[in-house]
CSV table of C-alpha atoms in Angstrom, one decimal:
chain,number,residue,atom,x,y,z
D,1,MET,CA,0.0,0.1,0.1
D,2,TYR,CA,2.6,2.2,1.0
D,3,GLN,CA,5.3,1.3,-1.8
D,4,ASN,CA,7.4,4.4,-3.2
D,5,ILE,CA,5.8,6.7,-0.8
D,6,THR,CA,8.7,8.6,0.8
D,7,THR,CA,8.7,10.7,3.9
D,8,ASP,CA,8.5,14.0,2.2
D,9,THR,CA,5.2,12.6,0.4
D,10,PHE,CA,3.8,11.9,4.0
D,11,LYS,CA,4.9,15.4,5.0
D,12,ASP,CA,3.1,17.0,1.9
D,13,ALA,CA,0.1,14.7,2.7
D,14,ALA,CA,-0.1,15.9,6.0
D,15,VAL,CA,-0.3,19.8,5.1
D,16,ILE,CA,-2.6,19.1,2.3
D,17,GLN,CA,-4.9,17.2,4.7
D,18,ALA,CA,-4.4,19.7,7.5
D,19,ILE,CA,-5.6,22.4,4.8
D,20,THR,CA,-8.4,20.0,3.9
D,21,ARG,CA,-9.6,19.8,7.4
D,22,MET,CA,-9.4,23.3,7.8
D,23,THR,CA,-11.7,24.4,4.7
D,24,SER,CA,-13.9,21.4,5.7
D,25,LEU,CA,-14.6,22.9,8.9
D,26,MET,CA,-15.7,25.8,7.0
D,27,SER,CA,-17.9,24.3,4.9
D,28,ILE,CA,-19.6,22.4,7.7
D,29,VAL,CA,-20.2,25.7,10.0
D,30,GLY,CA,-21.4,27.2,6.7
D,31,CYS,CA,-23.9,24.5,5.6
D,32,CYS,CA,-25.1,24.5,9.5
D,33,VAL,CA,-25.8,28.1,8.8
D,34,VAL,CA,-27.6,27.7,5.6
D,35,ALA,CA,-29.6,24.5,7.1
D,36,LYS,CA,-30.8,26.5,10.2
D,37,GLN,CA,-32.1,29.2,7.7
D,38,CYS,CA,-34.1,26.8,5.5
D,39,TRP,CA,-35.7,25.8,8.8
D,40,THR,CA,-36.7,28.6,10.0
D,41,LEU,CA,-38.2,29.6,6.5
D,42,LYS,CA,-40.2,26.2,6.7
D,43,GLN,CA,-41.3,27.3,10.1
D,44,GLN,CA,-42.5,30.9,8.7
D,45,LYS,CA,-44.1,28.7,5.6
D,46,LYS,CA,-41.5,30.9,3.4
D,47,LEU,CA,-39.7,27.9,2.2
D,48,THR,CA,-39.4,28.1,-1.9
D,49,LEU,CA,-38.6,25.1,-4.2
D,50,MET,CA,-35.3,27.0,-4.9
D,51,ASP,CA,-34.6,26.9,-1.3
D,52,LYS,CA,-35.1,23.2,-0.9
D,53,LEU,CA,-32.9,22.7,-4.1
D,54,VAL,CA,-30.0,24.8,-2.2
D,55,LEU,CA,-30.8,23.1,1.1
D,56,VAL,CA,-30.4,19.3,-0.4
D,57,LEU,CA,-27.0,20.9,-2.2
D,58,CYS,CA,-26.0,22.2,1.0
D,59,LEU,CA,-26.6,18.9,3.0
D,60,VAL,CA,-24.7,17.0,0.4
D,61,ASP,CA,-22.0,19.4,0.9
D,62,LEU,CA,-21.9,18.9,4.7
D,63,GLY,CA,-21.7,14.9,4.2
D,64,LEU,CA,-18.7,15.4,1.9
D,65,ALA,CA,-17.2,18.0,4.0
D,66,ILE,CA,-17.1,15.5,6.8
D,67,ALA,CA,-15.7,12.9,4.7
D,68,TRP,CA,-12.9,15.1,3.7
D,69,PHE,CA,-12.4,16.5,7.5
D,70,VAL,CA,-11.8,12.7,8.9
D,71,GLY,CA,-9.3,12.3,6.0
D,72,ASN,CA,-7.2,8.8,6.4
D,73,TRP,CA,-9.0,7.4,9.3
D,74,SER,CA,-10.2,4.7,7.4
D,75,ARG,CA,-6.7,3.6,5.9
D,76,LYS,CA,-6.2,0.4,8.2
D,77,ASP,CA,-9.6,-0.7,7.8
D,78,GLU,CA,-10.6,-2.6,4.6
D,79,PHE,CA,-14.5,-2.1,5.3
D,80,ALA,CA,-13.9,1.5,6.4
D,81,CYS,CA,-11.8,2.5,3.9
D,82,ASN,CA,-14.3,0.9,1.3
D,83,PHE,CA,-17.0,2.9,2.9
D,84,GLN,CA,-15.2,6.1,2.9
D,85,GLY,CA,-14.6,5.4,-0.8
D,86,PHE,CA,-17.9,4.8,-1.6
D,87,TRP,CA,-19.1,7.8,0.7
D,88,VAL,CA,-16.8,10.2,-1.2
D,89,GLN,CA,-17.9,8.9,-4.7
D,90,PHE,CA,-21.8,8.7,-4.0
D,91,LEU,CA,-21.9,12.2,-2.5
D,92,GLY,CA,-19.5,13.6,-5.0
D,93,LEU,CA,-21.8,12.6,-7.8
D,94,VAL,CA,-24.9,13.9,-6.2
D,95,ASP,CA,-23.4,17.2,-5.6
D,96,ILE,CA,-22.5,17.5,-9.3
D,97,LEU,CA,-25.8,16.1,-10.6
D,98,TRP,CA,-27.5,18.2,-8.2
D,99,THR,CA,-26.2,21.2,-9.6
D,100,ASP,CA,-27.5,20.2,-12.7
D,101,ALA,CA,-30.9,19.9,-11.4
D,102,ILE,CA,-30.7,23.2,-9.9
D,103,ALA,CA,-29.6,24.3,-13.5
D,104,LEU,CA,-32.4,22.7,-15.1
D,105,HIS,CA,-34.8,24.1,-12.7
D,106,ILE,CA,-33.8,27.8,-13.5
D,107,PHE,CA,-33.8,26.6,-17.2
D,108,SER,CA,-37.2,25.1,-17.0
D,109,LEU,CA,-38.7,28.3,-15.6
D,110,ILE,CA,-37.0,31.2,-17.7
D,111,VAL,CA,-36.7,29.2,-21.3
D,112,LEU,CA,-39.6,26.6,-21.2
D,113,ASN,CA,-41.6,28.6,-19.3
D,114,PHE,CA,-42.9,26.2,-16.8
D,115,THR,CA,-45.3,27.1,-14.0
D,116,PHE,CA,-44.0,27.1,-10.4
D,117,LYS,CA,-46.8,24.4,-9.8
D,118,LYS,CA,-45.3,22.3,-12.6
D,119,ALA,CA,-41.8,22.9,-11.5
D,120,GLU,CA,-42.5,22.0,-7.9
D,121,LYS,CA,-43.5,18.3,-9.3
D,122,MET,CA,-40.2,18.0,-10.7
D,123,PHE,CA,-38.3,18.1,-7.6
D,124,LYS,CA,-39.1,14.7,-6.4
D,125,TYR,CA,-37.9,13.3,-9.9
D,126,TYR,CA,-34.7,15.3,-9.8
D,127,LEU,CA,-34.0,13.7,-6.2
D,128,VAL,CA,-35.1,9.8,-7.2
D,129,THR,CA,-32.6,10.2,-10.5
D,130,VAL,CA,-29.6,11.8,-8.9
D,131,ILE,CA,-29.7,9.5,-6.0
D,132,THR,CA,-30.2,6.4,-8.3
D,133,VAL,CA,-27.3,7.4,-10.6
D,134,SER,CA,-25.1,8.3,-8.2
D,135,LEU,CA,-25.9,4.9,-5.7
D,136,PHE,CA,-25.7,2.6,-9.1
D,137,VAL,CA,-22.1,4.2,-9.6
D,138,ALA,CA,-20.7,4.0,-6.3
D,139,SER,CA,-21.7,0.8,-5.7
D,140,GLY,CA,-20.6,-0.4,-9.0
D,141,LEU,CA,-17.0,0.6,-7.8
D,142,TRP,CA,-17.3,-0.9,-4.2
D,143,LEU,CA,-18.4,-4.3,-6.1
D,144,LYS,CA,-15.5,-4.1,-8.0
D,145,ASP,CA,-13.3,-3.6,-5.0
D,146,SER,CA,-11.9,-0.1,-6.6
D,147,TYR,CA,-11.7,1.7,-3.5
D,148,SER,CA,-8.2,1.9,-1.7
D,149,TYR,CA,-6.2,4.2,0.2
D,150,THR,CA,-4.6,7.2,-1.5
D,151,SER,CA,-2.6,8.8,1.3
D,152,LEU,CA,-5.2,11.5,2.3
D,153,TRP,CA,-8.4,9.3,2.2
D,154,CYS,CA,-9.7,6.6,0.5
D,155,TRP,CA,-11.2,6.6,-3.3
D,156,THR,CA,-10.2,4.9,-6.3
D,157,THR,CA,-6.6,5.2,-7.5
D,158,ASN,CA,-7.5,4.2,-10.8
D,159,TYR,CA,-7.3,7.3,-13.2
D,160,ASN,CA,-9.4,5.7,-15.4
D,161,LEU,CA,-12.3,5.0,-13.4
D,162,LYS,CA,-11.7,8.6,-11.9
D,163,PHE,CA,-12.2,10.1,-15.1
D,164,LEU,CA,-14.9,8.0,-16.3
D,165,TYR,CA,-17.2,7.9,-13.0
D,166,PHE,CA,-16.4,11.5,-11.8
D,167,TYR,CA,-14.4,14.1,-13.9
D,168,SER,CA,-16.5,13.4,-16.9
D,169,PHE,CA,-19.7,14.4,-14.9
D,170,GLN,CA,-18.0,17.4,-14.0
D,171,ILE,CA,-17.0,18.2,-17.4
D,172,ALA,CA,-20.6,17.5,-18.8
D,173,THR,CA,-22.0,19.8,-16.0
D,174,VAL,CA,-19.8,22.7,-17.1
D,175,VAL,CA,-20.8,22.3,-20.8
D,176,PHE,CA,-24.5,22.1,-19.5
D,177,ILE,CA,-24.4,25.0,-17.3
D,178,SER,CA,-22.7,27.0,-19.8
D,179,TYR,CA,-25.6,26.3,-22.2
D,180,VAL,CA,-28.2,27.4,-19.4
D,181,HIS,CA,-26.2,30.3,-18.7
D,182,LEU,CA,-26.2,31.2,-22.6
D,183,ARG,CA,-30.0,30.4,-23.3
D,184,VAL,CA,-31.3,32.1,-19.9
D,185,SER,CA,-29.1,35.2,-20.7
D,186,ARG,CA,-30.5,35.2,-24.1
D,187,VAL,CA,-34.2,35.3,-22.7
D,188,ILE,CA,-33.6,37.7,-20.3
D,189,ARG,CA,-32.1,40.1,-22.6
D,190,ARG,CA,-34.8,39.5,-25.0
D,191,ASP,CA,-37.6,40.0,-22.2
D,192,PHE,CA,-35.9,43.5,-20.8
D,193,LYS,CA,-35.9,44.7,-24.6
D,194,THR,CA,-39.4,43.8,-25.1
D,195,LEU,CA,-40.2,45.3,-21.6
D,196,THR,CA,-38.1,48.5,-22.4
D,197,ASN,CA,-40.1,49.1,-26.1
D,198,LYS,CA,-43.3,48.6,-24.4
D,199,SER,CA,-42.4,51.2,-21.8
D,200,TYR,CA,-41.2,53.5,-24.4
D,201,LYS,CA,-44.4,53.3,-26.4
D,202,LYS,CA,-46.4,53.8,-23.6
D,203,ASP,CA,-44.4,56.8,-22.8
D,204,LEU,CA,-45.1,58.3,-26.3
D,205,VAL,CA,-49.0,57.5,-25.9
């Protein structure tokens, strides 16, 4: 497991892990603040669908932050290492795909002209789809015994699997969000121009 890993490598890993734990702790605090705010909105019956979408993303980030914070605690136990690898892979994919869900929600409201009621019904479909896909991928990697210690935490050490089952999703998300941004911007500019022209004509009358 530690073949070709030098003392300097461990020192570098310790520094990176210390920074990761510090940023993870900040994320945990931030997520707790957001969750508390959403709970307050729910109590006041002011929780919107966008608030729910952000809350789910926040809870996923909280789970990931905890996984990063504990670091290499699981390296000495095979099951613990597999579980941490599964947890990182599962929540990492949920995080990426849920970002797509938020972008799709904005796209459906502004570009596709969904009503808020129709958009509200889509929430459960987003949730089921994202969890199912992420669970399928993360479980499949566990069944293939793909998780192992990576000097910082447990995840897959196979770069091909990392790209195929994680980074490719990130790339696709960047492309999709860029497309959504482009389409939404065009619609907003068009509607603003139309509104401006109507106001101008009204002032002339």
